[in-house]
mmCIF file of C-alpha atoms and ligand atoms in Angstrom:
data_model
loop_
_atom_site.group_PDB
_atom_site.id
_atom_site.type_symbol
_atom_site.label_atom_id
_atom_site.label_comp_id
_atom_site.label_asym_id
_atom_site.label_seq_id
_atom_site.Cartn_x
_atom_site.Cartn_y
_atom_site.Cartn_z
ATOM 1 C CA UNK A 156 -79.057 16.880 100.055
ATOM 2 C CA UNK A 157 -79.971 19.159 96.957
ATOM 3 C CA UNK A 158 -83.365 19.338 95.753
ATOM 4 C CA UNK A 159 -82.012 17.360 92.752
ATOM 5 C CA UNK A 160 -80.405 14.625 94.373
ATOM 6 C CA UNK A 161 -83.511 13.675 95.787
ATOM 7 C CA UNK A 162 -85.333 10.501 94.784
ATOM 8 C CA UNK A 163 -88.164 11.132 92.033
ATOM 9 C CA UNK A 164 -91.685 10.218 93.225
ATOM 10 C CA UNK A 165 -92.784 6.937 91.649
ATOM 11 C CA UNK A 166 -88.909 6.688 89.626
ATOM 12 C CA UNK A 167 -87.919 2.993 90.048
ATOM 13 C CA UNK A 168 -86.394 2.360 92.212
ATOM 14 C CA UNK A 169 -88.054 4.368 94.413
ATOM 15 C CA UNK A 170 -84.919 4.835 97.172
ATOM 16 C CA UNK A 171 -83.028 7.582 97.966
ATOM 17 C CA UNK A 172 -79.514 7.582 95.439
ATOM 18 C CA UNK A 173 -77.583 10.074 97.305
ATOM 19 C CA UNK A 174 -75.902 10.975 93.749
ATOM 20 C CA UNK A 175 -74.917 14.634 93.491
ATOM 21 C CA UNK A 176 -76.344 15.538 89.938
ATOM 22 C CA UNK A 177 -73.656 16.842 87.784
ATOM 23 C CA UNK A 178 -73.463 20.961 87.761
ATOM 24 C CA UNK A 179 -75.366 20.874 91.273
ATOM 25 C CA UNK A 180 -73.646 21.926 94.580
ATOM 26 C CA UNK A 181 -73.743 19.913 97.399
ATOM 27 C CA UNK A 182 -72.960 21.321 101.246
ATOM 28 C CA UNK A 183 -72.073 18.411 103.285
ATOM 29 C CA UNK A 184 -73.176 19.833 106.326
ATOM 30 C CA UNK A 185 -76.846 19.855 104.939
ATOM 31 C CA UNK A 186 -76.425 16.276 104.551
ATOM 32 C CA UNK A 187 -77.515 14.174 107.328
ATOM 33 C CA UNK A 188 -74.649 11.120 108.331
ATOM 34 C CA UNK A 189 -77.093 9.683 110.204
ATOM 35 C CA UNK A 190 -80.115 8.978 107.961
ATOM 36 C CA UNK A 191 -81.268 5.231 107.521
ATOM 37 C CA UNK A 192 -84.626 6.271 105.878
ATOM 38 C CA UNK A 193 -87.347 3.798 107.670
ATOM 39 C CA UNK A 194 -84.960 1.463 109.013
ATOM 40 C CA UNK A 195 -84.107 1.525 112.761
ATOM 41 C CA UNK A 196 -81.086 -1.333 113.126
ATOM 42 C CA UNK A 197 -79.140 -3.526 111.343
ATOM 43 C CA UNK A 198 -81.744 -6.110 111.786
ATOM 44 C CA UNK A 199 -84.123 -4.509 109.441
ATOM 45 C CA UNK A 200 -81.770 -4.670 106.679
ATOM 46 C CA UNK A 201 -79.768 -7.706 106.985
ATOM 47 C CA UNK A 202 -81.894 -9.660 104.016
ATOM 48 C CA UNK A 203 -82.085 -7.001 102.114
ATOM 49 C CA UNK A 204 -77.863 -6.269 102.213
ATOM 50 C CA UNK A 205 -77.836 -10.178 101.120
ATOM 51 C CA UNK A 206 -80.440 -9.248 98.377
ATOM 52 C CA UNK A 207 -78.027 -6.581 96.916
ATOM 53 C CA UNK A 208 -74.875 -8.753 97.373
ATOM 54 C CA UNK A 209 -76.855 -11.727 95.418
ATOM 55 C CA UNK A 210 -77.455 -9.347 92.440
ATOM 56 C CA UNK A 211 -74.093 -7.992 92.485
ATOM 57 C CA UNK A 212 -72.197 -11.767 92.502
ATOM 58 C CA UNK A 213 -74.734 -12.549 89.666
ATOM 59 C CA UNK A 214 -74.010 -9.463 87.788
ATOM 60 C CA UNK A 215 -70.595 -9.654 88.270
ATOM 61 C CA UNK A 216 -70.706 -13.241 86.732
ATOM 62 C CA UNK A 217 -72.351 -12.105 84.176
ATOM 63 C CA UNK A 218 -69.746 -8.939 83.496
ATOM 64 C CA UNK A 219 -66.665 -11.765 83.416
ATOM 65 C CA UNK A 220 -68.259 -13.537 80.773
ATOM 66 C CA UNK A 221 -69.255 -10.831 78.829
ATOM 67 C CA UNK A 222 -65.723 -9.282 79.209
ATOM 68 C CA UNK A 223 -66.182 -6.232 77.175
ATOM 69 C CA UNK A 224 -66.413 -3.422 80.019
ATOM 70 C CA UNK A 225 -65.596 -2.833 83.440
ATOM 71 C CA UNK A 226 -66.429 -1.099 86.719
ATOM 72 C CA UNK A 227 -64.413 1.131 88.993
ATOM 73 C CA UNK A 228 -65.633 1.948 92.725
ATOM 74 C CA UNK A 229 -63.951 4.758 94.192
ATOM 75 C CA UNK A 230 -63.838 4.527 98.270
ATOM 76 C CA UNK A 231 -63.451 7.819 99.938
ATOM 77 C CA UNK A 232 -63.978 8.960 103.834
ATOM 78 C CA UNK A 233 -62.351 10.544 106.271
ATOM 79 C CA UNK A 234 -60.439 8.650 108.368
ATOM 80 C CA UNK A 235 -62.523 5.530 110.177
ATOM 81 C CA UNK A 236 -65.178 6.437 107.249
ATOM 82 C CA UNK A 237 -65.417 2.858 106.891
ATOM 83 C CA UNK A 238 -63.975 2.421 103.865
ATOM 84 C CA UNK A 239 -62.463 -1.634 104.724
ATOM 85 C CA UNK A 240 -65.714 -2.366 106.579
ATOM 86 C CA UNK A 241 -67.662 -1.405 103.419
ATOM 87 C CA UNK A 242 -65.112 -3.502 101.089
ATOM 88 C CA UNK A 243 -65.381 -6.528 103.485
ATOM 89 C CA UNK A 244 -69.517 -6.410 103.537
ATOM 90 C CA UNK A 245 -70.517 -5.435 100.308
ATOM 91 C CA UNK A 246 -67.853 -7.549 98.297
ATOM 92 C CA UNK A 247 -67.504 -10.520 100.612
ATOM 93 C CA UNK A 248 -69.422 -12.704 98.403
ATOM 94 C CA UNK A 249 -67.719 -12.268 94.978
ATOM 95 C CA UNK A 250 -65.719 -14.385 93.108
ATOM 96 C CA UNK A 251 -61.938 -12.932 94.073
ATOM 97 C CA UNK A 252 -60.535 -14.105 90.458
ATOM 98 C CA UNK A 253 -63.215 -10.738 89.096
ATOM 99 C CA UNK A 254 -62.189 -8.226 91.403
ATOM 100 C CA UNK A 255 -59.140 -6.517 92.830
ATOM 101 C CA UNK A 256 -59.026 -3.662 95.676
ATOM 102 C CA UNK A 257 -56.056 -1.583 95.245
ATOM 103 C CA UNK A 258 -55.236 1.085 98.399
ATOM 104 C CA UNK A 259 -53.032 3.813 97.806
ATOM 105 C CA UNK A 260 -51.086 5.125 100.613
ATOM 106 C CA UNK A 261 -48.459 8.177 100.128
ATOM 107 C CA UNK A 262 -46.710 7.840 97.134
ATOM 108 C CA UNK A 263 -43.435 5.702 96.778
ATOM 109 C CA UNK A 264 -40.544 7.563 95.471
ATOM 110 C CA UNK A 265 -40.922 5.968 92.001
ATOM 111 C CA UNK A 266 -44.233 6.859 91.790
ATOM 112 C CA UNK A 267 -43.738 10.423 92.995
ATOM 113 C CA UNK A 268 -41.286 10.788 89.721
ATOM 114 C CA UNK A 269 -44.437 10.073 87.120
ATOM 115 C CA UNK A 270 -47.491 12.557 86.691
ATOM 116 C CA UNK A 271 -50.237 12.196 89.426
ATOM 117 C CA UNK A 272 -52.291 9.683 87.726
ATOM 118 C CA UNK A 273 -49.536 7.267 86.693
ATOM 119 C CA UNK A 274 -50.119 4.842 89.639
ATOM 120 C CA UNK A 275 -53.660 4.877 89.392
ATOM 121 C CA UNK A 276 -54.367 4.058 85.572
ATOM 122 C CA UNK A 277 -52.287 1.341 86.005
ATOM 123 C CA UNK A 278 -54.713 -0.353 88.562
ATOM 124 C CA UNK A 279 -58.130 0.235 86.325
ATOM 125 C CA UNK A 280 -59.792 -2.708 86.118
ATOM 126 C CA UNK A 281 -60.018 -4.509 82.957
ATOM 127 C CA UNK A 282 -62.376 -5.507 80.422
ATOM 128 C CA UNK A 283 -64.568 -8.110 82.618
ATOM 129 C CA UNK A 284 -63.496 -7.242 85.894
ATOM 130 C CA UNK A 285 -64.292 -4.458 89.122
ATOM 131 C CA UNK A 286 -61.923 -2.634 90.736
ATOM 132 C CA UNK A 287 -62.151 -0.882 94.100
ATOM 133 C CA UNK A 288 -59.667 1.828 94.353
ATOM 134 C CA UNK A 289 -59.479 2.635 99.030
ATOM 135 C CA UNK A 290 -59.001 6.009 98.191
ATOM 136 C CA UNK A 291 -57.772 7.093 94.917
ATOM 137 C CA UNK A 292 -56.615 9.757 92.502
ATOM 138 C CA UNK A 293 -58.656 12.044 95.252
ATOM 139 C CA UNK A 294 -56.543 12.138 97.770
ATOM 140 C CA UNK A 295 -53.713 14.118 94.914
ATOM 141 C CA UNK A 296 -57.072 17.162 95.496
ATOM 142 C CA UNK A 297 -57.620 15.894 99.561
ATOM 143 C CA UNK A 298 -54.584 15.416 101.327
ATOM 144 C CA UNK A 299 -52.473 17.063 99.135
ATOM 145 C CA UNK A 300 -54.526 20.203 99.237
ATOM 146 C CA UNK A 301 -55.185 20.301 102.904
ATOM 147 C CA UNK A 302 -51.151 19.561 103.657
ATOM 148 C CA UNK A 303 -50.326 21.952 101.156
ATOM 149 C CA UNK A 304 -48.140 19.152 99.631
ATOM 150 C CA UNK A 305 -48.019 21.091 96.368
ATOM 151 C CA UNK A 306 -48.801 24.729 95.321
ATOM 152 C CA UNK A 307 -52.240 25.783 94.392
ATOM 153 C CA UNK A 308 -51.514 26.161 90.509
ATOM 154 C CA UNK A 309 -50.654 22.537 90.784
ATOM 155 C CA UNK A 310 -53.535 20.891 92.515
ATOM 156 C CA UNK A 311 -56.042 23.071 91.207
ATOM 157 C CA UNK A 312 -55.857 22.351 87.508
ATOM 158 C CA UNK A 313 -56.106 18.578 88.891
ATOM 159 C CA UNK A 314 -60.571 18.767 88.883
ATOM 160 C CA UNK A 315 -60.290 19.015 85.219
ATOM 161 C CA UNK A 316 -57.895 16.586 84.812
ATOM 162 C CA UNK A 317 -59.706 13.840 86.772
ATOM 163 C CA UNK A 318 -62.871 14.626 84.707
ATOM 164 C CA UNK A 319 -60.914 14.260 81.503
ATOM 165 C CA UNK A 320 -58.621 11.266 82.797
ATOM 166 C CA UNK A 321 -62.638 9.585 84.239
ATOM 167 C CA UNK A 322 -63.801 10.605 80.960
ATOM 168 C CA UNK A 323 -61.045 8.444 78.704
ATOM 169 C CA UNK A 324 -61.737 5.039 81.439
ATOM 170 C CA UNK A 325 -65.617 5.325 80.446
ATOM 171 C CA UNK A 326 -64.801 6.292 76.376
ATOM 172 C CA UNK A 327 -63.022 2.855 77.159
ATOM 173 C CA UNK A 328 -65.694 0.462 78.132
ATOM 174 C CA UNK A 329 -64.662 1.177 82.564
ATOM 175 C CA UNK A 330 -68.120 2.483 84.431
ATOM 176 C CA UNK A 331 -66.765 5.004 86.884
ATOM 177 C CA UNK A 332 -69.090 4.770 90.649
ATOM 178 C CA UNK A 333 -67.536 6.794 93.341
ATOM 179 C CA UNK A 334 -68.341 6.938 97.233
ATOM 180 C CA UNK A 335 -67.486 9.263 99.523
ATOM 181 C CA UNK A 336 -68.725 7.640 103.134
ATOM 182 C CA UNK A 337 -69.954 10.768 105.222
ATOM 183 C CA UNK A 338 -69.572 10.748 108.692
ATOM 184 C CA UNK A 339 -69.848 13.423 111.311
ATOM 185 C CA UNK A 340 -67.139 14.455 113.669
ATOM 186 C CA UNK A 341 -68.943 12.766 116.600
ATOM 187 C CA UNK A 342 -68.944 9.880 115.055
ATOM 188 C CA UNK A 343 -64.979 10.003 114.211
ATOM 189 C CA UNK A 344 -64.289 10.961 117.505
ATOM 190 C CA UNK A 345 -66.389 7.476 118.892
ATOM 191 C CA UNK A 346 -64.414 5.076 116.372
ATOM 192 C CA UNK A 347 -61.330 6.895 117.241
ATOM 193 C CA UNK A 348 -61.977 6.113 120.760
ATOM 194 C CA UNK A 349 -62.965 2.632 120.060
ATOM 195 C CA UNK A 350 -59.567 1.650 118.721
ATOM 196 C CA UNK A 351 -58.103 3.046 121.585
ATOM 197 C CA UNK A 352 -60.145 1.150 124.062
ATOM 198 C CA UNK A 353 -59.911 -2.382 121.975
ATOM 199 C CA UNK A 354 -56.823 -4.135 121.872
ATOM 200 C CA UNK A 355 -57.316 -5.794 118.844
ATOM 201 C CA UNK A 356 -58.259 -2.489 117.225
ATOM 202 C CA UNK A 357 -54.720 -1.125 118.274
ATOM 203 C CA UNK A 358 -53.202 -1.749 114.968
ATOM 204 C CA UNK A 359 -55.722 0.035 113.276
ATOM 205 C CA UNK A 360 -55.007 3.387 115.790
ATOM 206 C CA UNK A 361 -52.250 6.030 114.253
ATOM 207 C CA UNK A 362 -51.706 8.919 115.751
ATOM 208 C CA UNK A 363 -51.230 10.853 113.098
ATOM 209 C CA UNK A 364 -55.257 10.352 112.876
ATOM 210 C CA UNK A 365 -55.682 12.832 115.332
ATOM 211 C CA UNK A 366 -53.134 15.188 113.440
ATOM 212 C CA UNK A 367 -55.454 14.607 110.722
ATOM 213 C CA UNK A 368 -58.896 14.745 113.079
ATOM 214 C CA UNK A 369 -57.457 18.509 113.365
ATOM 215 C CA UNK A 370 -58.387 19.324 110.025
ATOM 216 C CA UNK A 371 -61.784 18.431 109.521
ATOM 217 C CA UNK A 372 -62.886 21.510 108.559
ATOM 218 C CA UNK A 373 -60.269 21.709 105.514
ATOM 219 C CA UNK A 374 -60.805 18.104 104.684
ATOM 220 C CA UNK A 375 -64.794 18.737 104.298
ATOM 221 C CA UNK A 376 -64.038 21.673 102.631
ATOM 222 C CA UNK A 377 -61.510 19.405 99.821
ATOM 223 C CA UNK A 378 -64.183 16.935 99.639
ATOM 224 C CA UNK A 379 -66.950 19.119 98.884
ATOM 225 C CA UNK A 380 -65.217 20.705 95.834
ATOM 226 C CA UNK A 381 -63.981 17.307 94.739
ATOM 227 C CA UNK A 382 -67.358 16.081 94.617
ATOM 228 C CA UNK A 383 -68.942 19.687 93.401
ATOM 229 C CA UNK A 384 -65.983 19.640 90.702
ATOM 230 C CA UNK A 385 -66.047 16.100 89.831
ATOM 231 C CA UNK A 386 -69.574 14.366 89.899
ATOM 232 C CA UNK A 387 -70.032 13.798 86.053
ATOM 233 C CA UNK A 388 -72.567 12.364 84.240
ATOM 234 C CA UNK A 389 -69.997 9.567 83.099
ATOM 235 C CA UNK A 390 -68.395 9.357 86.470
ATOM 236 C CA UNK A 391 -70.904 10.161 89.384
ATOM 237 C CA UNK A 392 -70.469 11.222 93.098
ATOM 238 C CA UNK A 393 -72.436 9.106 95.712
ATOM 239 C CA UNK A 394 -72.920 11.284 99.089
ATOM 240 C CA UNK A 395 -73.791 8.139 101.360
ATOM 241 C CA UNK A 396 -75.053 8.849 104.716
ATOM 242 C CA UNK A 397 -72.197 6.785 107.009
ATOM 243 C CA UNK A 398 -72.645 6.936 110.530
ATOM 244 C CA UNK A 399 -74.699 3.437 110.628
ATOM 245 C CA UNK A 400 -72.661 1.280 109.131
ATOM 246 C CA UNK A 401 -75.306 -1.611 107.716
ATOM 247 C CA UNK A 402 -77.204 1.232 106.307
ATOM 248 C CA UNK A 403 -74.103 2.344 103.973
ATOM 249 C CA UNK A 404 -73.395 -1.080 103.207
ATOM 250 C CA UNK A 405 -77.143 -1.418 101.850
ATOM 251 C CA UNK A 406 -76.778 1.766 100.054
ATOM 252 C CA UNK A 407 -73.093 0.747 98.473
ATOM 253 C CA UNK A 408 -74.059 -2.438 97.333
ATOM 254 C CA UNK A 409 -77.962 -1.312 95.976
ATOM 255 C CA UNK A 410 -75.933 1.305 93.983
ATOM 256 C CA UNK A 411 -73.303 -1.024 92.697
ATOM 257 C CA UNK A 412 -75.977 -3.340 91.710
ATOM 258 C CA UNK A 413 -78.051 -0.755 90.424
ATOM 259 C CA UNK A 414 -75.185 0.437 87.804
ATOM 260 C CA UNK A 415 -74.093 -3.599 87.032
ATOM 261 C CA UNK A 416 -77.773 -3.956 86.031
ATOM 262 C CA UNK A 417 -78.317 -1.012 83.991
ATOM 263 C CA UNK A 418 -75.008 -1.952 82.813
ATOM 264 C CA UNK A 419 -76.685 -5.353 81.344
ATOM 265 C CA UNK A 420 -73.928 -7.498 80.537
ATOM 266 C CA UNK A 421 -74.454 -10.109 78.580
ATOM 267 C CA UNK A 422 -73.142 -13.746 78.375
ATOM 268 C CA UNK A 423 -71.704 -14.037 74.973
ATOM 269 C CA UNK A 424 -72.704 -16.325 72.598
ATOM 270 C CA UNK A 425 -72.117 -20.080 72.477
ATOM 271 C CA UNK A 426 -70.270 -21.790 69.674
ATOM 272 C CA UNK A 427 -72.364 -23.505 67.112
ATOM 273 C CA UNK A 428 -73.822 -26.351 67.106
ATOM 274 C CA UNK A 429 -72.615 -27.668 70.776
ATOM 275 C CA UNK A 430 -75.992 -29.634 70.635
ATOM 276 C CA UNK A 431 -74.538 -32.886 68.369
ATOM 277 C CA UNK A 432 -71.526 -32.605 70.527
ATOM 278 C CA UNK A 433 -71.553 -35.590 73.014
ATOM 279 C CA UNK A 434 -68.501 -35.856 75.628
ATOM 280 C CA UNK A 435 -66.590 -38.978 74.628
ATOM 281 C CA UNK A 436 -66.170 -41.425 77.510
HETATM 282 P P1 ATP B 202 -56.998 3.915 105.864
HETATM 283 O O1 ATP B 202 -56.758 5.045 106.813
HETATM 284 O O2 ATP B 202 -57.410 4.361 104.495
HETATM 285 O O3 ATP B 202 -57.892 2.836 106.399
HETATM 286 P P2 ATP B 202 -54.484 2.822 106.507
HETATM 287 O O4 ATP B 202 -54.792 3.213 107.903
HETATM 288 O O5 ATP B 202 -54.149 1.395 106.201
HETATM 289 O O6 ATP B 202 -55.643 3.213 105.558
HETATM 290 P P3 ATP B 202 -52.900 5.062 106.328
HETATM 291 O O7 ATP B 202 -51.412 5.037 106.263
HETATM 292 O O8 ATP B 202 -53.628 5.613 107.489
HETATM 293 O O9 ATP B 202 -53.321 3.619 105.969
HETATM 294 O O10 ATP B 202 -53.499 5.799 105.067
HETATM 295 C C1 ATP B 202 -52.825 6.102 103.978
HETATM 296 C C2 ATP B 202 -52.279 7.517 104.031
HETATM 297 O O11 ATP B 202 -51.751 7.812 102.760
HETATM 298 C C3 ATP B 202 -53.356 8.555 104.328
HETATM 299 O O12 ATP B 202 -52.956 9.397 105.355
HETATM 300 C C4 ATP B 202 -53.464 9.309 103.004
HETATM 301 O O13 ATP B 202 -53.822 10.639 103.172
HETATM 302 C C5 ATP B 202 -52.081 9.125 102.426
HETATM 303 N N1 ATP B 202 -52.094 9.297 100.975
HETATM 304 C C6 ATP B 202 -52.802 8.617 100.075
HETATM 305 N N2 ATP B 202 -52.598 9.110 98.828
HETATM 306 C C7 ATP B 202 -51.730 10.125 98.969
HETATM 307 C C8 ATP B 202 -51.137 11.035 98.065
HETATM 308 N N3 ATP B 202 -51.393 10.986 96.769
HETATM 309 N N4 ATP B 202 -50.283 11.939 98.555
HETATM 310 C C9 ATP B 202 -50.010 11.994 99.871
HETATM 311 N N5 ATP B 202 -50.541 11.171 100.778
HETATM 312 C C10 ATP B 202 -51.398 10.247 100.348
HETATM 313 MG MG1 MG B 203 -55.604 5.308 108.494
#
């Protein structure tokens, strides 16, 4: 991780943040997937994930009421990053009717026939709520730019665009918190195999993620410039180490309640004068 990326001595709170600082470079293969700073298994963490999740179902209470602003999570990994596992642990406890998850998968024909960003504006959150986007207005610089799906002139200009479309969801009230989930190849290659060897993992096996598994090289290469183009002082990158999967749940949901809380929504205020009122039988 960059020298700037790195937590501050004695800066509450005093955790690494894995957030690329805007203008700095990240290399992802100086970042370690497997770091879990002093904790060894997932027992060492488990009250601390259900810490995080507390503050976030609080917070997220708290944003509802409030409803002025909003939060958008951004989910990216390569394939098996763990992008469902982290939506199941770190959101399990909120209430559904504040929160929506929207995946995108490759575009339908209707919404290949509107500008990139079409599908995804219409699923920001609104005023009050969270939105998780499993992968997101990315994948038109990931996938799209590894397949060659379109020409460079088109995906290119794209960096700016996301920074200017990320740019008009924050002028609006909508905190913008993206993940990428870094995992190593190794790692892939045992949760690849692990699908294949479970039955009831067999649904979740394509074999078009070995296809994919081909490309690593080009797809760390996209992601690096996405999150080298793209981490923003109004929309940040989070580089979150991935291969243990309860430590990237503590880091997901310490992050999300991190930005919640600086965030500080507040409950708005009561009518007057509901003291004299008494409830008629
Ligand atoms: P995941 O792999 O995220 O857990 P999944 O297995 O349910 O999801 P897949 O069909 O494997 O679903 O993933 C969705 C596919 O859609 C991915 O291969 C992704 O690259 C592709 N995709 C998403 N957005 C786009 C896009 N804008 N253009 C082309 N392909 C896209
Ligand atoms: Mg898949």
């Amino acid at each position: 991780m960059s020298e700037k990326s790195k937590v501050v001595e004695g800066s509450p709170p005093d955790y690494p943040r894995y957030r690329v600082e805007p203008g700095s470079k990240v290399s992802l293969a100086e970042i370690d997937p497997d770091e879990t700073e002093r904790y060894r298994k997932k027992k060492d963490v488990a009250k601390k994930l259900e810490a995080q999740r507390r503050r976030i179902r609080d917070l997220q209470e708290r944003l509802y009421a409030e409803n002025r602003r909003g939060l958008l999570i951004v989910l990216q990994a390569m394939d098996t990053g763990g992008k469902d596992g982290t939506i199941k642990h770190v959101f399990g406890g909120i209430n559904p009717q504040g929160c929506r998850v929207s995946s995108f998968k490759a575009p339908s024909a209707e919404e290949a026939n509107h500008d990139f960003l079409w599908r995804y504006h219409k699923s920001v959150p609104a005023k009050g709520r969270i939105g998780i986007f499993n992968r997101s207005h990315y994948e038109d610089v990931l996938v799209v730019r590894v397949k060659g799906l379109v020409p460079e002139e088109v995906w290119r200009p794209r960096y700016g665009i996301i920074n200017d479309f990320e740019r008009t969801l924050s002028a609006g009230g909508i905190t913008v918190l993206k993940f990428f989930l870094h995992i190593s190849k190794d790692e892939q290659k045992k949760r690849l195999q692990a699908r294949l060897d479970n039955p009831e993992k067999h649904w979740k096996f394509s074999s078009n993620d070995i296809k994919e598994r081909a490309l690593w090289d080009a797809y760390q290469a996209a992601f690096e410039d996405a999150i080298n183009n793209c981490s923003t002082e109004h929309a940040p990158w989070y580089v979150v180490p991935a291969n243990k999967k309860w430590y990237r749940n503590l880091v997901v949901a310490r992050t999300i309640a991190d930005t919640l809380e600086a965030m500080d929504p507040q409950y708005p205020p009561a009518e007057e004068g509901l003291e004299k009122i008494t409830i008629p039988d």
